[in-house]
Tab-separated table of N, CA and C in Angstrom:
chain	number	residue	atom	x	y	z
A	134	MET	N	5.916	-15.336	-34.998
A	134	MET	CA	6.935	-14.451	-34.469
A	134	MET	C	6.522	-13.008	-34.773
A	135	PRO	N	6.522	-12.149	-33.771
A	135	PRO	CA	6.104	-10.764	-34.007
A	135	PRO	C	7.200	-9.963	-34.709
A	136	THR	N	6.789	-9.008	-35.486
A	136	THR	CA	7.752	-8.073	-36.063
A	136	THR	C	8.002	-6.954	-35.055
A	137	ARG	N	9.091	-6.261	-35.230
A	137	ARG	CA	9.381	-5.095	-34.383
A	137	ARG	C	8.239	-4.088	-34.513
A	138	ALA	N	7.722	-3.909	-35.717
A	138	ALA	CA	6.622	-2.959	-35.927
A	138	ALA	C	5.385	-3.368	-35.133
A	139	ARG	N	5.074	-4.666	-35.099
A	139	ARG	CA	3.899	-5.148	-34.357
A	139	ARG	C	4.080	-4.896	-32.859
A	140	VAL	N	5.260	-5.166	-32.337
A	140	VAL	CA	5.532	-4.919	-30.914
A	140	VAL	C	5.435	-3.423	-30.620
A	141	ASP	N	5.969	-2.593	-31.499
A	141	ASP	CA	5.882	-1.141	-31.306
A	141	ASP	C	4.432	-0.660	-31.334
A	142	GLU	N	3.596	-1.268	-32.188
A	142	GLU	CA	2.162	-0.935	-32.209
A	142	GLU	C	1.524	-1.263	-30.861
A	143	PHE	N	1.830	-2.453	-30.337
A	143	PHE	CA	1.303	-2.874	-29.035
A	143	PHE	C	1.710	-1.875	-27.953
A	144	ILE	N	2.980	-1.527	-27.924
A	144	ILE	CA	3.484	-0.582	-26.926
A	144	ILE	C	2.753	0.757	-27.042
A	145	ALA	N	2.548	1.234	-28.262
A	145	ALA	CA	1.865	2.518	-28.469
A	145	ALA	C	0.435	2.484	-27.930
A	146	VAL	N	-0.260	1.359	-28.093
A	146	VAL	CA	-1.628	1.242	-27.579
A	146	VAL	C	-1.615	1.306	-26.053
A	147	VAL	N	-0.687	0.583	-25.423
A	147	VAL	CA	-0.595	0.611	-23.958
A	147	VAL	C	-0.238	2.020	-23.489
A	148	GLU	N	0.752	2.643	-24.124
A	148	GLU	CA	1.153	3.989	-23.713
A	148	GLU	C	0.029	5.007	-23.911
A	149	SER	N	-0.885	4.741	-24.834
A	149	SER	CA	-2.023	5.646	-25.051
A	149	SER	C	-3.060	5.533	-23.939
A	150	GLY	N	-2.917	4.497	-23.095
A	150	GLY	CA	-3.847	4.297	-21.984
A	150	GLY	C	-4.911	3.251	-22.243
A	151	ASP	N	-4.922	2.657	-23.428
A	151	ASP	CA	-5.937	1.657	-23.771
A	151	ASP	C	-5.453	0.254	-23.397
A	152	HIS	N	-5.287	0.022	-22.110
A	152	HIS	CA	-4.754	-1.253	-21.634
A	152	HIS	C	-5.674	-2.420	-21.981
A	153	ALA	N	-6.966	-2.276	-21.740
A	153	ALA	CA	-7.910	-3.358	-22.046
A	153	ALA	C	-7.973	-3.595	-23.554
A	154	GLY	N	-7.955	-2.534	-24.336
A	154	GLY	CA	-7.956	-2.669	-25.793
A	154	GLY	C	-6.720	-3.381	-26.301
A	155	ALA	N	-5.575	-3.130	-25.661
A	155	ALA	CA	-4.346	-3.821	-26.048
A	155	ALA	C	-4.508	-5.328	-25.860
A	156	ILE	N	-5.131	-5.730	-24.762
A	156	ILE	CA	-5.355	-7.160	-24.518
A	156	ILE	C	-6.310	-7.715	-25.573
A	157	GLU	N	-7.387	-7.003	-25.841
A	157	GLU	CA	-8.380	-7.474	-26.820
A	157	GLU	C	-7.773	-7.663	-28.206
A	158	HIS	N	-6.867	-6.794	-28.606
A	158	HIS	CA	-6.355	-6.806	-29.977
A	158	HIS	C	-5.008	-7.493	-30.163
A	159	TYR	N	-4.252	-7.704	-29.093
A	159	TYR	CA	-2.902	-8.240	-29.248
A	159	TYR	C	-2.664	-9.568	-28.531
A	160	TYR	N	-3.681	-10.131	-27.877
A	160	TYR	CA	-3.510	-11.387	-27.146
A	160	TYR	C	-4.333	-12.484	-27.798
A	161	THR	N	-3.844	-13.723	-27.709
A	161	THR	CA	-4.608	-14.859	-28.222
A	161	THR	C	-5.806	-15.111	-27.318
A	162	GLU	N	-6.793	-15.822	-27.829
A	162	GLU	CA	-8.000	-16.124	-27.053
A	162	GLU	C	-7.675	-16.908	-25.785
A	163	ASP	N	-6.641	-17.762	-25.843
A	163	ASP	CA	-6.261	-18.604	-24.701
A	163	ASP	C	-5.035	-18.064	-23.958
A	164	ALA	N	-4.771	-16.776	-24.088
A	164	ALA	CA	-3.590	-16.159	-23.475
A	164	ALA	C	-3.621	-16.257	-21.956
A	165	SER	N	-2.413	-16.188	-21.367
A	165	SER	CA	-2.305	-16.167	-19.904
A	165	SER	C	-1.411	-15.012	-19.477
A	166	MET	N	-1.695	-14.506	-18.262
A	166	MET	CA	-0.876	-13.483	-17.605
A	166	MET	C	-0.581	-13.970	-16.200
A	167	GLN	N	0.649	-13.745	-15.769
A	167	GLN	CA	1.052	-14.159	-14.427
A	167	GLN	C	1.777	-13.014	-13.750
A	168	GLU	N	1.351	-12.691	-12.535
A	168	GLU	CA	1.987	-11.650	-11.720
A	168	GLU	C	3.017	-12.308	-10.809
A	169	ASN	N	4.292	-12.014	-11.014
A	169	ASN	CA	5.367	-12.592	-10.205
A	169	ASN	C	5.183	-14.101	-10.069
A	170	THR	N	4.982	-14.611	-8.849
A	170	THR	CA	4.833	-16.062	-8.651
A	170	THR	C	3.388	-16.484	-8.403
A	171	ALA	N	2.434	-15.579	-8.588
A	171	ALA	CA	1.013	-15.919	-8.422
A	171	ALA	C	0.581	-16.861	-9.545
A	172	PRO	N	-0.491	-17.614	-9.333
A	172	PRO	CA	-0.991	-18.470	-10.420
A	172	PRO	C	-1.428	-17.610	-11.610
A	173	PRO	N	-1.225	-18.099	-12.826
A	173	PRO	CA	-1.623	-17.308	-13.993
A	173	PRO	C	-3.136	-17.207	-14.148
A	174	ARG	N	-3.569	-16.087	-14.727
A	174	ARG	CA	-4.953	-15.931	-15.183
A	174	ARG	C	-4.958	-16.387	-16.637
A	175	VAL	N	-5.994	-17.118	-17.042
A	175	VAL	CA	-6.018	-17.689	-18.391
A	175	VAL	C	-7.307	-17.301	-19.105
A	176	GLY	N	-7.164	-16.946	-20.368
A	176	GLY	CA	-8.301	-16.606	-21.223
A	176	GLY	C	-8.403	-15.111	-21.429
A	177	ARG	N	-8.434	-14.694	-22.690
A	177	ARG	CA	-8.441	-13.262	-23.014
A	177	ARG	C	-9.600	-12.520	-22.357
A	178	ASP	N	-10.793	-13.102	-22.362
A	178	ASP	CA	-11.937	-12.420	-21.744
A	178	ASP	C	-11.690	-12.166	-20.262
A	179	ARG	N	-11.115	-13.142	-19.599
A	179	ARG	CA	-10.794	-12.991	-18.168
A	179	ARG	C	-9.719	-11.920	-17.966
A	180	LEU	N	-8.738	-11.900	-18.857
A	180	LEU	CA	-7.668	-10.901	-18.756
A	180	LEU	C	-8.218	-9.488	-18.944
A	181	VAL	N	-9.103	-9.325	-19.914
A	181	VAL	CA	-9.711	-8.010	-20.165
A	181	VAL	C	-10.542	-7.574	-18.962
A	182	ALA	N	-11.344	-8.490	-18.422
A	182	ALA	CA	-12.187	-8.161	-17.263
A	182	ALA	C	-11.330	-7.759	-16.068
A	183	HIS	N	-10.240	-8.476	-15.842
A	183	HIS	CA	-9.336	-8.155	-14.734
A	183	HIS	C	-8.725	-6.768	-14.933
A	184	GLU	N	-8.279	-6.489	-16.142
A	184	GLU	CA	-7.663	-5.189	-16.434
A	184	GLU	C	-8.665	-4.056	-16.232
A	185	ARG	N	-9.881	-4.257	-16.693
A	185	ARG	CA	-10.913	-3.225	-16.510
A	185	ARG	C	-11.205	-2.999	-15.026
A	186	GLY	N	-11.174	-4.072	-14.241
A	186	GLY	CA	-11.377	-3.945	-12.798
A	186	GLY	C	-10.285	-3.117	-12.144
A	187	ILE	N	-9.048	-3.346	-12.556
A	187	ILE	CA	-7.917	-2.562	-12.030
A	187	ILE	C	-8.065	-1.094	-12.441
A	188	LEU	N	-8.360	-0.870	-13.715
A	188	LEU	CA	-8.476	0.503	-14.218
A	188	LEU	C	-9.614	1.263	-13.550
A	189	ALA	N	-10.667	0.560	-13.167
A	189	ALA	CA	-11.808	1.203	-12.496
A	189	ALA	C	-11.414	1.762	-11.134
A	190	GLN	N	-10.315	1.261	-10.574
A	190	GLN	CA	-9.832	1.726	-9.277
A	190	GLN	C	-8.856	2.898	-9.418
A	191	MET	N	-8.612	3.315	-10.657
A	191	MET	CA	-7.626	4.353	-10.927
A	191	MET	C	-8.279	5.607	-11.495
A	192	LYS	N	-7.745	6.724	-11.051
A	192	LYS	CA	-8.147	8.019	-11.609
A	192	LYS	C	-7.370	8.268	-12.902
A	193	GLU	N	-6.087	7.895	-12.873
A	193	GLU	CA	-5.198	8.068	-14.025
A	193	GLU	C	-4.185	6.938	-14.044
A	194	VAL	N	-3.759	6.561	-15.251
A	194	VAL	CA	-2.669	5.599	-15.430
A	194	VAL	C	-1.754	6.155	-16.511
A	195	HIS	N	-0.481	6.298	-16.179
A	195	HIS	CA	0.518	6.758	-17.138
A	195	HIS	C	1.499	5.614	-17.357
A	196	SER	N	1.612	5.166	-18.604
A	196	SER	CA	2.431	4.002	-18.941
A	196	SER	C	3.522	4.408	-19.916
A	197	ARG	N	4.725	3.894	-19.667
A	197	ARG	CA	5.851	4.212	-20.546
A	197	ARG	C	6.751	2.998	-20.677
A	198	ALA	N	7.023	2.607	-21.912
A	198	ALA	CA	7.985	1.536	-22.173
A	198	ALA	C	9.370	2.165	-22.276
A	199	LEU	N	10.288	1.703	-21.434
A	199	LEU	CA	11.644	2.249	-21.450
A	199	LEU	C	12.527	1.519	-22.447
A	200	VAL	N	12.398	0.186	-22.480
A	200	VAL	CA	13.207	-0.659	-23.363
A	200	VAL	C	12.350	-1.835	-23.792
A	201	SER	N	12.507	-2.250	-25.042
A	201	SER	CA	11.867	-3.488	-25.484
A	201	SER	C	12.847	-4.264	-26.349
A	202	VAL	N	12.800	-5.575	-26.205
A	202	VAL	CA	13.684	-6.467	-26.947
A	202	VAL	C	12.824	-7.528	-27.611
A	203	VAL	N	13.040	-7.744	-28.896
A	203	VAL	CA	12.332	-8.786	-29.638
A	203	VAL	C	13.365	-9.821	-30.057
A	204	GLU	N	13.150	-11.066	-29.640
A	204	GLU	CA	14.054	-12.168	-29.973
A	204	GLU	C	13.199	-13.361	-30.370
A	205	GLY	N	12.955	-13.503	-31.659
A	205	GLY	CA	12.105	-14.597	-32.127
A	205	GLY	C	10.692	-14.427	-31.592
A	206	ASP	N	10.188	-15.462	-30.923
A	206	ASP	CA	8.839	-15.433	-30.341
A	206	ASP	C	8.802	-14.800	-28.956
A	207	HIS	N	9.934	-14.328	-28.474
A	207	HIS	CA	10.019	-13.789	-27.115
A	207	HIS	C	10.259	-12.282	-27.151
A	208	VAL	N	9.507	-11.587	-26.294
A	208	VAL	CA	9.615	-10.131	-26.189
A	208	VAL	C	9.754	-9.768	-24.715
A	209	MET	N	10.623	-8.830	-24.409
A	209	MET	CA	10.781	-8.299	-23.064
A	209	MET	C	10.533	-6.802	-23.146
A	210	ILE	N	9.713	-6.305	-22.229
A	210	ILE	CA	9.451	-4.861	-22.165
A	210	ILE	C	9.667	-4.392	-20.729
A	211	HIS	N	10.452	-3.344	-20.583
A	211	HIS	CA	10.648	-2.706	-19.278
A	211	HIS	C	9.674	-1.535	-19.221
A	212	TRP	N	8.683	-1.666	-18.344
A	212	TRP	CA	7.622	-0.662	-18.212
A	212	TRP	C	7.799	0.172	-16.948
A	213	ASN	N	7.373	1.418	-17.025
A	213	ASN	CA	7.157	2.266	-15.848
A	213	ASN	C	5.696	2.692	-15.873
A	214	PHE	N	5.023	2.500	-14.742
A	214	PHE	CA	3.627	2.899	-14.607
A	214	PHE	C	3.499	3.847	-13.428
A	215	ASP	N	2.794	4.932	-13.614
A	215	ASP	CA	2.388	5.801	-12.519
A	215	ASP	C	0.881	5.662	-12.417
A	216	LEU	N	0.437	5.119	-11.296
A	216	LEU	CA	-0.972	4.806	-11.074
A	216	LEU	C	-1.532	5.774	-10.045
A	217	VAL	N	-2.487	6.579	-10.452
A	217	VAL	CA	-3.121	7.533	-9.547
A	217	VAL	C	-4.463	6.938	-9.143
A	218	GLY	N	-4.574	6.579	-7.859
A	218	GLY	CA	-5.800	5.972	-7.352
A	218	GLY	C	-6.921	6.982	-7.212
A	219	LEU	N	-8.100	6.467	-6.968
A	219	LEU	CA	-9.260	7.342	-6.771
A	219	LEU	C	-9.071	8.254	-5.567
A	220	ASP	N	-8.186	7.845	-4.643
A	220	ASP	CA	-7.883	8.659	-3.465
A	220	ASP	C	-6.856	9.753	-3.759
A	221	GLY	N	-6.351	9.788	-5.010
A	221	GLY	CA	-5.372	10.796	-5.404
A	221	GLY	C	-3.934	10.406	-5.157
A	222	LYS	N	-3.701	9.281	-4.490
A	222	LYS	CA	-2.334	8.835	-4.213
A	222	LYS	C	-1.740	8.179	-5.457
A	223	THR	N	-0.452	8.479	-5.701
A	223	THR	CA	0.247	7.933	-6.860
A	223	THR	C	1.194	6.827	-6.424
A	224	ARG	N	1.109	5.709	-7.140
A	224	ARG	CA	2.052	4.603	-6.941
A	224	ARG	C	2.865	4.449	-8.216
A	225	HIS	N	4.152	4.235	-8.049
A	225	HIS	CA	5.043	4.020	-9.188
A	225	HIS	C	5.393	2.539	-9.243
A	226	VAL	N	5.195	1.933	-10.396
A	226	VAL	CA	5.532	0.519	-10.575
A	226	VAL	C	6.558	0.414	-11.694
A	227	ASP	N	7.673	-0.214	-11.384
A	227	ASP	CA	8.739	-0.505	-12.334
A	227	ASP	C	8.642	-1.997	-12.616
A	228	GLU	N	8.367	-2.374	-13.858
A	228	GLU	CA	7.991	-3.756	-14.160
A	228	GLU	C	8.705	-4.262	-15.407
A	229	ILE	N	9.041	-5.542	-15.377
A	229	ILE	CA	9.532	-6.241	-16.559
A	229	ILE	C	8.440	-7.202	-16.998
A	230	ALA	N	8.056	-7.127	-18.265
A	230	ALA	CA	7.082	-8.060	-18.838
A	230	ALA	C	7.828	-8.978	-19.798
A	231	MET	N	7.719	-10.276	-19.545
A	231	MET	CA	8.291	-11.286	-20.437
A	231	MET	C	7.136	-11.909	-21.198
A	232	GLN	N	7.185	-11.833	-22.517
A	232	GLN	CA	6.076	-12.297	-23.350
A	232	GLN	C	6.532	-13.403	-24.295
A	233	GLU	N	5.630	-14.351	-24.523
A	233	GLU	CA	5.808	-15.350	-25.566
A	233	GLU	C	4.691	-15.111	-26.579
A	234	TRP	N	5.056	-14.923	-27.821
A	234	TRP	CA	4.095	-14.617	-28.882
A	234	TRP	C	3.842	-15.855	-29.731
A	235	ARG	N	2.617	-15.961	-30.235
A	235	ARG	CA	2.236	-16.948	-31.255
A	235	ARG	C	1.854	-16.144	-32.480
A	236	GLY	N	2.700	-16.171	-33.474
A	236	GLY	CA	2.445	-15.334	-34.643
A	236	GLY	C	2.514	-13.877	-34.240
A	237	ASP	N	1.420	-13.142	-34.474
A	237	ASP	CA	1.431	-11.708	-34.156
A	237	ASP	C	0.627	-11.371	-32.905
A	238	ARG	N	0.431	-12.388	-32.026
A	238	ARG	CA	-0.322	-12.157	-30.783
A	238	ARG	C	0.417	-12.743	-29.580
A	239	ILE	N	0.168	-12.147	-28.436
A	239	ILE	CA	0.788	-12.603	-27.186
A	239	ILE	C	0.014	-13.801	-26.663
A	240	PHE	N	0.760	-14.865	-26.380
A	240	PHE	CA	0.176	-16.100	-25.861
A	240	PHE	C	0.378	-16.223	-24.348
A	241	ARG	N	1.539	-15.824	-23.894
A	241	ARG	CA	1.860	-15.959	-22.468
A	241	ARG	C	2.657	-14.738	-22.039
A	242	GLU	N	2.301	-14.206	-20.846
A	242	GLU	CA	3.005	-13.036	-20.328
A	242	GLU	C	3.181	-13.187	-18.826
A	243	ARG	N	4.367	-12.847	-18.382
A	243	ARG	CA	4.653	-12.879	-16.944
A	243	ARG	C	5.284	-11.552	-16.563
A	244	PHE	N	4.805	-11.002	-15.448
A	244	PHE	CA	5.270	-9.705	-14.965
A	244	PHE	C	6.144	-9.891	-13.732
A	245	PHE	N	7.220	-9.139	-13.690
A	245	PHE	CA	8.126	-9.145	-12.542
A	245	PHE	C	8.229	-7.715	-12.017
A	246	TYR	N	7.907	-7.541	-10.732
A	246	TYR	CA	7.960	-6.219	-10.103
A	246	TYR	C	7.989	-6.412	-8.595
A	247	ASN	N	8.295	-5.348	-7.879
A	247	ASN	CA	8.306	-5.375	-6.422
A	247	ASN	C	6.866	-5.237	-5.938
A	248	ALA	N	6.277	-6.342	-5.510
A	248	ALA	CA	4.866	-6.349	-5.106
A	248	ALA	C	4.604	-5.441	-3.903
A	249	ALA	N	5.608	-5.201	-3.079
A	249	ALA	CA	5.423	-4.336	-1.912
A	249	ALA	C	5.168	-2.887	-2.329
A	250	LYS	N	5.626	-2.514	-3.525
A	250	LYS	CA	5.444	-1.142	-3.998
A	250	LYS	C	4.272	-1.007	-4.955
A	251	ALA	N	3.714	-2.118	-5.389
A	251	ALA	CA	2.634	-2.074	-6.401
A	251	ALA	C	1.289	-1.825	-5.762
């Protein structure tokens, strides 16, 4: 079960812009991520590679956690992301991340957002 301090550390790393580093340091080796109803991606190395691929398409990423709730092994974070593409266009993503933690690491995460705006 994560402590509030551990979750706040994770949030601070993401807000600093180190998205891939957050996955490397806060996810289990067998972690999964799922976008809305798409099939989950499984395995930390795969998750890091996917994140780096997304970031390579961005000029800037601004991440902000608006609210986070810790309830036992479950964490919910309401994120706002402003993604500036290489073309200079900015997309705003309002997302809810539902996480299941194993000890002090994220084991399973599912994201909910409006895919038409992402």
